[in-house]
Each structure stands twice: as C-alpha cells, then as structure tokens.
PDB file of C-alpha atoms in Angstrom:
ATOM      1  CA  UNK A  27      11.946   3.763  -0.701  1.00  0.00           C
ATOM      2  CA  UNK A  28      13.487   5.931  -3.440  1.00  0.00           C
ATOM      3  CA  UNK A  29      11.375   9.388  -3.191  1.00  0.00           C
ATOM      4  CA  UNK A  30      13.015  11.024  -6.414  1.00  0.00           C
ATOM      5  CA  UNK A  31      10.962   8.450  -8.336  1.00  0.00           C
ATOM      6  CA  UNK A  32       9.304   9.349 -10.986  1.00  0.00           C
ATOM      7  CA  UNK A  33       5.493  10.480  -9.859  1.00  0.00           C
ATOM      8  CA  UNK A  34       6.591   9.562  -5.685  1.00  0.00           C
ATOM      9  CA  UNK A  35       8.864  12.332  -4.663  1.00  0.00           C
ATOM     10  CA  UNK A  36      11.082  14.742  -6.246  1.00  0.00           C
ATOM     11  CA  UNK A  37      10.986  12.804  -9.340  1.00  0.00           C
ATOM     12  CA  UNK A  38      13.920  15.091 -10.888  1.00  0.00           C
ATOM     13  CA  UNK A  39      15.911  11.713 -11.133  1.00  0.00           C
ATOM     14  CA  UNK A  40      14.636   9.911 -13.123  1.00  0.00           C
ATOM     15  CA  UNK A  41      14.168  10.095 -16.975  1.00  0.00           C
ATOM     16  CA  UNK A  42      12.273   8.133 -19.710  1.00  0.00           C
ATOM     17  CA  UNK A  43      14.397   6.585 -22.327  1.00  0.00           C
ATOM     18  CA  UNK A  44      13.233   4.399 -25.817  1.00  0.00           C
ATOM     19  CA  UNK A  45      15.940   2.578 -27.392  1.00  0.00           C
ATOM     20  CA  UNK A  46      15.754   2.027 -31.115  1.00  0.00           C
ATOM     21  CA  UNK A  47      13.402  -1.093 -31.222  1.00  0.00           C
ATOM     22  CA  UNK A  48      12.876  -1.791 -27.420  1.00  0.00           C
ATOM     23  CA  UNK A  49      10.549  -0.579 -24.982  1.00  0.00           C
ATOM     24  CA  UNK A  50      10.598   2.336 -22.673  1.00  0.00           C
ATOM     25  CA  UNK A  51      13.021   2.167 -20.052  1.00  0.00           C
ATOM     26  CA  UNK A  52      12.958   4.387 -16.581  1.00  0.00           C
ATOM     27  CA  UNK A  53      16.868   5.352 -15.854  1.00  0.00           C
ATOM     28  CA  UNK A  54      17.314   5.980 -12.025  1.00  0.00           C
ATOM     29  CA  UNK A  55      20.104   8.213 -11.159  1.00  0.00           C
ATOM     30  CA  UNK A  56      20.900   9.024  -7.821  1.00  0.00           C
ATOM     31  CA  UNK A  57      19.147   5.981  -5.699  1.00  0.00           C
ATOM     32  CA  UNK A  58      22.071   5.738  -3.517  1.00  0.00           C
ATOM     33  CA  UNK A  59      20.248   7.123  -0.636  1.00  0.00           C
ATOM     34  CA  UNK A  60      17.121   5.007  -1.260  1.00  0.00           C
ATOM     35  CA  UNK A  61      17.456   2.323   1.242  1.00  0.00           C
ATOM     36  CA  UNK A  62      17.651   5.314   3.694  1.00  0.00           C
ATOM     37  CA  UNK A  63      15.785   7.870   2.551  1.00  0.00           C
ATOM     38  CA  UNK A  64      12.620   5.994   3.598  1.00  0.00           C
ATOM     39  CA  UNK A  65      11.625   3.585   6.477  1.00  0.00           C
ATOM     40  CA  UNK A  66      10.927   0.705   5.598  1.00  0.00           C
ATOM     41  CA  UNK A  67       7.268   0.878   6.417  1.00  0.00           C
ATOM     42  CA  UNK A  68       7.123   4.387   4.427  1.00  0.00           C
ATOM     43  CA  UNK A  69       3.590   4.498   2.508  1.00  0.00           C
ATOM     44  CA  UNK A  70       3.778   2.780  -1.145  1.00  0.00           C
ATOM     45  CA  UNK A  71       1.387   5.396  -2.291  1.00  0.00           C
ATOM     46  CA  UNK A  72       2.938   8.698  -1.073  1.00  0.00           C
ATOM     47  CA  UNK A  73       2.598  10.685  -3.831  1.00  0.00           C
ATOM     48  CA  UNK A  74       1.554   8.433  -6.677  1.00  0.00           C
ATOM     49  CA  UNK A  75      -1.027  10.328  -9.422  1.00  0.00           C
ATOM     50  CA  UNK A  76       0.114  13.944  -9.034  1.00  0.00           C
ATOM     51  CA  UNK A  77       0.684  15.531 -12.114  1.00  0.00           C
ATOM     52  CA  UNK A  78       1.481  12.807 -14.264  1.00  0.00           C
ATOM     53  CA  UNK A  79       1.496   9.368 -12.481  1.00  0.00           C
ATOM     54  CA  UNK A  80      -1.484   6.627 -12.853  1.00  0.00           C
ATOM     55  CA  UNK A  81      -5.042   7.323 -11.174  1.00  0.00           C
ATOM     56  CA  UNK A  82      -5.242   5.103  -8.367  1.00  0.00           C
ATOM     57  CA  UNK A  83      -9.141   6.480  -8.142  1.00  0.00           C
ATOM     58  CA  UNK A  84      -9.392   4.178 -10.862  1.00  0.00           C
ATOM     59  CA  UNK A  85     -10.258   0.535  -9.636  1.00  0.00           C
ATOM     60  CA  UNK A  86      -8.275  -1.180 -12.387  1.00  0.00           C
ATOM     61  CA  UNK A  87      -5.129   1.086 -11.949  1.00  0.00           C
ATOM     62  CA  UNK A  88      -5.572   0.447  -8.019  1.00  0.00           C
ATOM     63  CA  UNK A  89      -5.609  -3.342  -8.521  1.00  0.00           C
ATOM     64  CA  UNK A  90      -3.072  -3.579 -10.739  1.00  0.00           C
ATOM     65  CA  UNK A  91      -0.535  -1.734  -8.451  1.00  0.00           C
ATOM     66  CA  UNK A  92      -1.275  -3.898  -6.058  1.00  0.00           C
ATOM     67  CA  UNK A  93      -0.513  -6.695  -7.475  1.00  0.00           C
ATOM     68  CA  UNK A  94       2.885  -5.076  -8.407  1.00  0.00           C
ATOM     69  CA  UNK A  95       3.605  -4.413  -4.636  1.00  0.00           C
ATOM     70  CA  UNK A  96       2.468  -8.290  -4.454  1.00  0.00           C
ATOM     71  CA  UNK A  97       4.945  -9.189  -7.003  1.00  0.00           C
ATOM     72  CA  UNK A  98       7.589  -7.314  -5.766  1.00  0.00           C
ATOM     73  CA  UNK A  99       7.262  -9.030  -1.870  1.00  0.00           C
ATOM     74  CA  UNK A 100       7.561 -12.072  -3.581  1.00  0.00           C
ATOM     75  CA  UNK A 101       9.852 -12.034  -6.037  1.00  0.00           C
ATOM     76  CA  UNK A 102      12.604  -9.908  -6.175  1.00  0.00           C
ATOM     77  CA  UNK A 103      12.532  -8.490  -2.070  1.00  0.00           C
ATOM     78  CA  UNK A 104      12.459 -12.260  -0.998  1.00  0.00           C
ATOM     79  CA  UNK A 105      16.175 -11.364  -1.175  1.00  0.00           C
ATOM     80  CA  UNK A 106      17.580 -14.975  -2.476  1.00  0.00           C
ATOM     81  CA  UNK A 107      18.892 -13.145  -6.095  1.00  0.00           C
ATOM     82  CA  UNK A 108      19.938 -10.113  -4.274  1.00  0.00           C
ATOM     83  CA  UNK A 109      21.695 -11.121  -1.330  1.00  0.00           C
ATOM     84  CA  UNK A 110      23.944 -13.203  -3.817  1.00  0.00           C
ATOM     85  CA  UNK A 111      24.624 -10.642  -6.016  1.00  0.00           C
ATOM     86  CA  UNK A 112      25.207  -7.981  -3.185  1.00  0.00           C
ATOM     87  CA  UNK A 113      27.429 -10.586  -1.224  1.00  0.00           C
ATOM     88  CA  UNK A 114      29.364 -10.986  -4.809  1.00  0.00           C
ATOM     89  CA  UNK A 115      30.041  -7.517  -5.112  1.00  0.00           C
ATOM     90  CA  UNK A 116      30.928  -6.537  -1.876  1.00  0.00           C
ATOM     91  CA  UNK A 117      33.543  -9.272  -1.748  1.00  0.00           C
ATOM     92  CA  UNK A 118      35.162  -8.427  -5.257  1.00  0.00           C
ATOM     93  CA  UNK A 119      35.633  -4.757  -3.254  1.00  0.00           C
ATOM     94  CA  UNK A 120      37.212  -6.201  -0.345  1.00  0.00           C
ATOM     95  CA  UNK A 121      39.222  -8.366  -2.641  1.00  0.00           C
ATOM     96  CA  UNK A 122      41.103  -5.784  -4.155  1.00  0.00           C
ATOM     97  CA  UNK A 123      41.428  -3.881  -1.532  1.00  0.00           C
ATOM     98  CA  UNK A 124      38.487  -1.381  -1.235  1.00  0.00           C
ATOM     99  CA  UNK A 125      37.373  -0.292   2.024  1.00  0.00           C
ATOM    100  CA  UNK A 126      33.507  -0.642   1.113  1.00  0.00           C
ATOM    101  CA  UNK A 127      30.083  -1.068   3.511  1.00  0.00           C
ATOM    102  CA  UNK A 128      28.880  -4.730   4.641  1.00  0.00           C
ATOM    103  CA  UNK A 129      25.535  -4.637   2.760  1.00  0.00           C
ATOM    104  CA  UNK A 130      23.795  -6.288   5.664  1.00  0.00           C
ATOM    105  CA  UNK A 131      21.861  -2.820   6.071  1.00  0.00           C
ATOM    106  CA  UNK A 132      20.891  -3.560   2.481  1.00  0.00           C
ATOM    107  CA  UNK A 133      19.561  -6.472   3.407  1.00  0.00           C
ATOM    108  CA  UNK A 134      17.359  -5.746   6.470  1.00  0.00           C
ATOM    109  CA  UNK A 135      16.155  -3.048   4.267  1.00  0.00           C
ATOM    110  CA  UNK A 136      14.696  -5.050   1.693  1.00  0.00           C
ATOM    111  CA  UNK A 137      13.444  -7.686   4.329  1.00  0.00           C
ATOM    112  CA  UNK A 138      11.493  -5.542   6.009  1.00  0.00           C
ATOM    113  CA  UNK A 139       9.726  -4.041   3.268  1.00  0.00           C
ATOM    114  CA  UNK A 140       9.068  -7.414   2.252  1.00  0.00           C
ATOM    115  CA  UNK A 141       7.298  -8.046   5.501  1.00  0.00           C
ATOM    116  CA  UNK A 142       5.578  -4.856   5.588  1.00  0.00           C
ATOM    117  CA  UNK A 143       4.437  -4.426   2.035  1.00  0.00           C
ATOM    118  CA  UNK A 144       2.929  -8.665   2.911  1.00  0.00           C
ATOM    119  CA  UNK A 145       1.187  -7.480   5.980  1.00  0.00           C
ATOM    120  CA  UNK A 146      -0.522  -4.551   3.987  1.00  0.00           C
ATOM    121  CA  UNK A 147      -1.746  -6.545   1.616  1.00  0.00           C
ATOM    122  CA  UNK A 148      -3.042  -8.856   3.984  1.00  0.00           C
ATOM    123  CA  UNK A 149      -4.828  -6.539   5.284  1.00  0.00           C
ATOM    124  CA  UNK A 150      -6.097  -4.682   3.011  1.00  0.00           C
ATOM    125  CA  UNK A 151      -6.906  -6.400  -0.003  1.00  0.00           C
ATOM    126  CA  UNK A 152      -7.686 -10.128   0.568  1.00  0.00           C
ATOM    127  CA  UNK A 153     -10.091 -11.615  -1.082  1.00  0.00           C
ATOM    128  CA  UNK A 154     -12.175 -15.359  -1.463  1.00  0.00           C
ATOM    129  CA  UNK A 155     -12.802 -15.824  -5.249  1.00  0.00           C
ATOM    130  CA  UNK A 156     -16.262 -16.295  -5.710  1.00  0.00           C
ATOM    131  CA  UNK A 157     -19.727 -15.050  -7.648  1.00  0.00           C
ATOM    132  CA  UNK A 158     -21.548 -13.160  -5.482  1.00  0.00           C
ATOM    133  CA  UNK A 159     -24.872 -12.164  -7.949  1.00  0.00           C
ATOM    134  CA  UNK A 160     -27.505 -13.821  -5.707  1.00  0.00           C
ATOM    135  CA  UNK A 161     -25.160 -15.070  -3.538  1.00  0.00           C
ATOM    136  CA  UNK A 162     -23.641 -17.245  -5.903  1.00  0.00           C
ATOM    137  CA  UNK A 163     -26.511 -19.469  -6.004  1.00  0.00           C
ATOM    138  CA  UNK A 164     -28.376 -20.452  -9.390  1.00  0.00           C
ATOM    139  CA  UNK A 165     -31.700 -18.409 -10.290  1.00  0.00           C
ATOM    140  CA  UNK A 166     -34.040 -18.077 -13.495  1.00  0.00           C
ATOM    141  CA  UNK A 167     -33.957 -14.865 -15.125  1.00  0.00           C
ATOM    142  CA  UNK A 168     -36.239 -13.452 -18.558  1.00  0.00           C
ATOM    143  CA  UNK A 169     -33.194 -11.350 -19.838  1.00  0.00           C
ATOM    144  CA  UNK A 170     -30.309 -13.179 -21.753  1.00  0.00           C
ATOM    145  CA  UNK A 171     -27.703 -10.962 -20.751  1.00  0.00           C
ATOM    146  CA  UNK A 172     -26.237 -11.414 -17.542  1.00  0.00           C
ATOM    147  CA  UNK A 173     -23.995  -9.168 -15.326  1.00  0.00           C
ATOM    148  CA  UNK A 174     -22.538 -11.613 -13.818  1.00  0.00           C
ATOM    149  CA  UNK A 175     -20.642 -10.190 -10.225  1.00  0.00           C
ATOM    150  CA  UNK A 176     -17.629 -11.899  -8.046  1.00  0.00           C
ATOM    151  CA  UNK A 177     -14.494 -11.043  -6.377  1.00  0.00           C
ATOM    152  CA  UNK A 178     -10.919 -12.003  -6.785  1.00  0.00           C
ATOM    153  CA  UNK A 179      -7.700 -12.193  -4.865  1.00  0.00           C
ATOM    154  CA  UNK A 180      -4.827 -10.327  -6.194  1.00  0.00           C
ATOM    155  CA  UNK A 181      -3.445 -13.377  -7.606  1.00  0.00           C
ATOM    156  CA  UNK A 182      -5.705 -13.757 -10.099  1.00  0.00           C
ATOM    157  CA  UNK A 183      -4.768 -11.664 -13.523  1.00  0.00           C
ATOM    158  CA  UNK A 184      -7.676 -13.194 -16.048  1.00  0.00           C
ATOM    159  CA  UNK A 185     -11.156 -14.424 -15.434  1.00  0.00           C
ATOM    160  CA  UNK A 186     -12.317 -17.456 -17.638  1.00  0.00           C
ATOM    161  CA  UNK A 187     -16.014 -18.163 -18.073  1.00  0.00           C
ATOM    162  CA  UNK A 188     -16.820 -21.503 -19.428  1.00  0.00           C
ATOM    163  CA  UNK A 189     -13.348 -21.420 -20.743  1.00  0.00           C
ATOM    164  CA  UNK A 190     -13.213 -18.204 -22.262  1.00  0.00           C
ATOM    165  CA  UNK A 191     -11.219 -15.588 -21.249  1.00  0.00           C
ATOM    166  CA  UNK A 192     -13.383 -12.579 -20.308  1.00  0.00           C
ATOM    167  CA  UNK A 193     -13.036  -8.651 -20.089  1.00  0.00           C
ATOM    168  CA  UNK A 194     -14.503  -8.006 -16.793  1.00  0.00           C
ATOM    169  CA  UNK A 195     -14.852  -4.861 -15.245  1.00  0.00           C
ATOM    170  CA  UNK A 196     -13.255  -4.089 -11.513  1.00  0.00           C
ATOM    171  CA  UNK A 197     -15.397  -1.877  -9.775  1.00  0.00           C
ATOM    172  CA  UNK A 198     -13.166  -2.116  -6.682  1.00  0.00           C
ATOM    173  CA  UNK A 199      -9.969  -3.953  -6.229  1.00  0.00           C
ATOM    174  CA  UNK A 200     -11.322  -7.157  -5.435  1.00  0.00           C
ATOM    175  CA  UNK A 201     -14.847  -7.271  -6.905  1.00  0.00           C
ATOM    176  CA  UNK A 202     -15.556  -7.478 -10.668  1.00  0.00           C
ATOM    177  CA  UNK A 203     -18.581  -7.689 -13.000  1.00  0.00           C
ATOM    178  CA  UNK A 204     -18.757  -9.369 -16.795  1.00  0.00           C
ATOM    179  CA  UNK A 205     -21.650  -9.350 -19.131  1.00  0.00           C
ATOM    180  CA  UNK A 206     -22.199 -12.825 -19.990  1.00  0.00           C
ATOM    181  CA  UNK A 207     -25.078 -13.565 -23.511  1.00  0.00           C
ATOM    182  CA  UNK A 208     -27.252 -16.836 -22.346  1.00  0.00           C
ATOM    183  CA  UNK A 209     -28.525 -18.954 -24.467  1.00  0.00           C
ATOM    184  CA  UNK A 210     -32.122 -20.166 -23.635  1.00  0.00           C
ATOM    185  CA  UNK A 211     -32.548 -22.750 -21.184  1.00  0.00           C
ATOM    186  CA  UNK A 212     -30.178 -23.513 -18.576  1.00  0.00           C
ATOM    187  CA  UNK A 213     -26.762 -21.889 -18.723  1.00  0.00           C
ATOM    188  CA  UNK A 214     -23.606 -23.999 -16.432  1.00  0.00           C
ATOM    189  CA  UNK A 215     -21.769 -21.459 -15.713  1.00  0.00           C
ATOM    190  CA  UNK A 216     -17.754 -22.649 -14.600  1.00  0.00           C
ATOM    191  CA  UNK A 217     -15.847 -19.484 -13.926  1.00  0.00           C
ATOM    192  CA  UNK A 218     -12.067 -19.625 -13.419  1.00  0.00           C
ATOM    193  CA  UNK A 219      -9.156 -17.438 -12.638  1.00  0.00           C
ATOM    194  CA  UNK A 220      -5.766 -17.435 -13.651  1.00  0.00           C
ATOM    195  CA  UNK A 221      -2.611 -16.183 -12.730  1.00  0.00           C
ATOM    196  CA  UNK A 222       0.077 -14.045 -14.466  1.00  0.00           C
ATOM    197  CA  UNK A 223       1.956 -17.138 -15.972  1.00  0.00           C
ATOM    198  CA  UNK A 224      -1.439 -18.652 -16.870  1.00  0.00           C
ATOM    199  CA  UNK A 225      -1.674 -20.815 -14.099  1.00  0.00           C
ATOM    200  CA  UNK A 226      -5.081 -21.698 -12.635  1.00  0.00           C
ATOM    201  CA  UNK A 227      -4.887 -20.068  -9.117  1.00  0.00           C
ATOM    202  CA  UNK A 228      -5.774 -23.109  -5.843  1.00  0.00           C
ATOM    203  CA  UNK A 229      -9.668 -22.308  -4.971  1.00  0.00           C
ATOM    204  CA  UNK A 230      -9.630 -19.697  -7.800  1.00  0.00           C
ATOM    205  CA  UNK A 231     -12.701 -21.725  -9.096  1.00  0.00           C
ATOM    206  CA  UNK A 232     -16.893 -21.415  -8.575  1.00  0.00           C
ATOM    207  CA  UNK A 233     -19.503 -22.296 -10.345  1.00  0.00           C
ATOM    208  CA  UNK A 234     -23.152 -20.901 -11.114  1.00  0.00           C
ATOM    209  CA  UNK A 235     -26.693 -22.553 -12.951  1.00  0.00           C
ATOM    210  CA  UNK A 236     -28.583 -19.852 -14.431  1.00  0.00           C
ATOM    211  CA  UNK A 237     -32.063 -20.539 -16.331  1.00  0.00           C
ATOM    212  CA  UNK A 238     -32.758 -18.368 -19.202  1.00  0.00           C
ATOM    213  CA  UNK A 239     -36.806 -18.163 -20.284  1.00  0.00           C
ATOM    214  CA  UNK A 240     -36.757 -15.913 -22.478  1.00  0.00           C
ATOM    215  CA  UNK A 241     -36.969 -17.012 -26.100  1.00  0.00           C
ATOM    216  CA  UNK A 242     -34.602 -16.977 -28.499  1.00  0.00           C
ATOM    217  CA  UNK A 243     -33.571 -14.005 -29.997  1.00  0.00           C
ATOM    218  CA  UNK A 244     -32.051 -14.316 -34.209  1.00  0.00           C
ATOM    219  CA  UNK A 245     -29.120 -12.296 -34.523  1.00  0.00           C
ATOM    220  CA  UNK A 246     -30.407 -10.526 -37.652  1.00  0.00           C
ATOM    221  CA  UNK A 247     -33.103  -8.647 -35.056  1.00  0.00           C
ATOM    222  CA  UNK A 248     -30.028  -7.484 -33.490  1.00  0.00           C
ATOM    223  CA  UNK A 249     -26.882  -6.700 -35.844  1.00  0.00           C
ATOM    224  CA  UNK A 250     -26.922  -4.057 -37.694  1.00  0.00           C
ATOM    225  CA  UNK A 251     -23.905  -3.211 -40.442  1.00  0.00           C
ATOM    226  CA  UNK A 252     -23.171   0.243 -42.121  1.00  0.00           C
TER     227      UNK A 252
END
C-alpha cells in the first residue's frame, strides 16, 4: 500500500543503499501514510516495470512476484509477529504518557490485504502439478532429447527430475518446459518439486515412461573443444 515505492508510485522515497560487505538494502522514508494511502484491495501491480522496475512480461519475473505476494500473505501479513510488536509499542507510549493511536487500524489493514492478496492468487494463478507432454502419459519417441512440459503451483521453487535439480523454463506462470537427454530404451521419468526451504511440496509429484529407439549416440560425435 505504500505508492512512493520504489518502481509503484512516486518512488521519490525510497533510496538504494550497500553497506560495506552486506547486500543492498531499500531505505523507506516517509511510509507513514502507507496503510492509508491505499485500500486494501489496491492493485499489487500498479505501476510495477516503468522505467526501471522488473518486466512482469517476462514469465519468470511474473512468477516469481507472485510467489512474493504468496509469501508475504503468509508470512509476515498473517499478523501473529506484528500485532505483538505493534501492541508492544503502543503500550510503552501509553506507558509514559504519550497520547498515541490504537494500532487496531494497523491491524485490519494488514488483515485485509492478507485476505485479498489470498483470494487473488486463488484465482488467478492456481495450479495442479503435473506433466502435461502427451497428457502425461508414457509414449516412444526416435529423438533422445526430450522437452519435457508440466505446470506448477506457486509453491513450488525447484523442479527435480529423477533427482536432479533442473533449469526449466516458465513459459507462463504456472507451466514450464525442461530438456531432458534419454538414454536408449526406456527412460522412468520421477519428477518432483520443491519448495523454498527445500521441502518436497504434498502432490508436488508425477511421474512419466518414455521409450527412446533411437540408437545410441558416442559423445565424441557430439563434443567438440576449442
């Protein structure tokens, strides 16, 4: 809800700052007025790209700021942290005698983004996890690479193939596609996805047979060093 933020709004409060051997940090001045500013059902991507924010054209980008939204709902605007340390702070006022707002506006604030933000997701990004390349049943090809296609929920931050983490490509938000090198014969493929703390995600799991005929291939027909 803060719309000077940098690549939302205004944007002219708030500055980039590296400390000597840390990462970059994004100082906010001025987000007083943030909790009212906005509604709290105010469009998460007013504004976002401009002139020097990500490109949410970009399925990756798009996905992965989704999944921030997603983190945000359900970590830090489930309100259990912030409620204490508002309630903390607003009694240490009264306590010494400061004549200070109840931060119960705060608080339905953040609540109701929380509710909002979960209902857009929910209906605009969910997703089964599954391979959908021939409808995620098991086929014979002649080629032995395989663009292997499926689609994720946001929950799931890395794709495992027989174990092996995998750089897949998202071509949308919830779809992605990963070239997979079969060996000849018949390829069990177990595909798996993960989440953030490396956690295998409930039903984040599917499986696909694939039959390779095509002969082997040596690797010195194929590698080539200069």
């Amino acid at each position: 809800g803060n719309n000077d933020s940098f690549a939302y709004g205004g944007g002219q409060n708030m500055y980039a700052y590296k400390p000597v051997g840390d990462t970059w940090k994004m100082l906010i001045w001025d987000i007083d007025f943030a909790f009212a500013a906005q509604p709290a059902n105010s469009d998460p991507f007013q504004g976002i790209g401009r002139s020097n924010g990500i490109d949410l054209g970009e399925a990756a980008y798009a996905r992965r700021y989704w999944q921030i939204l997603q983190d945000l709902a359900n970590g830090p605007l489930s309100g259990t942290e912030l409620s204490l340390l508002l309630d903390t702070k607003y009694s240490a006022m009264v306590a010494n005698g400061r004549s200070i707002e109840n931060p119960a506006t705060i608080k339905n604030y953040v609540s109701a983004r929380r509710a909002y933000l979960l209902d857009l997701i929910a209906t605009s990004v969910t997703a089964s996890f599954a391979i959908t390349l021939n409808g995620g049943a098991g086929f014979s090809t002649s080629q032995n690479l395989l663009s292997l296609v499926g689609t994720a929920p946001l929950a799931v931050r890395t794709i495992t193939i027989n174990g092996v983490a995998f750089p897949v490509t998202w071509t949308s938000t919830t779809r992605w596609t990963a070239q997979v090198a079969l060996d000849t014969g018949l390829n069990p493929l177990l595909v798996q996805g993960w989440d953030a703390a490396g956690n295998a995600v409930a039903g984040a799991s599917a499986t696909i047979a694939v039959t390779n005929t095509a002969p082997p291939e040596l690797p010195q027909d194929r590698l080539v060093i200069n």
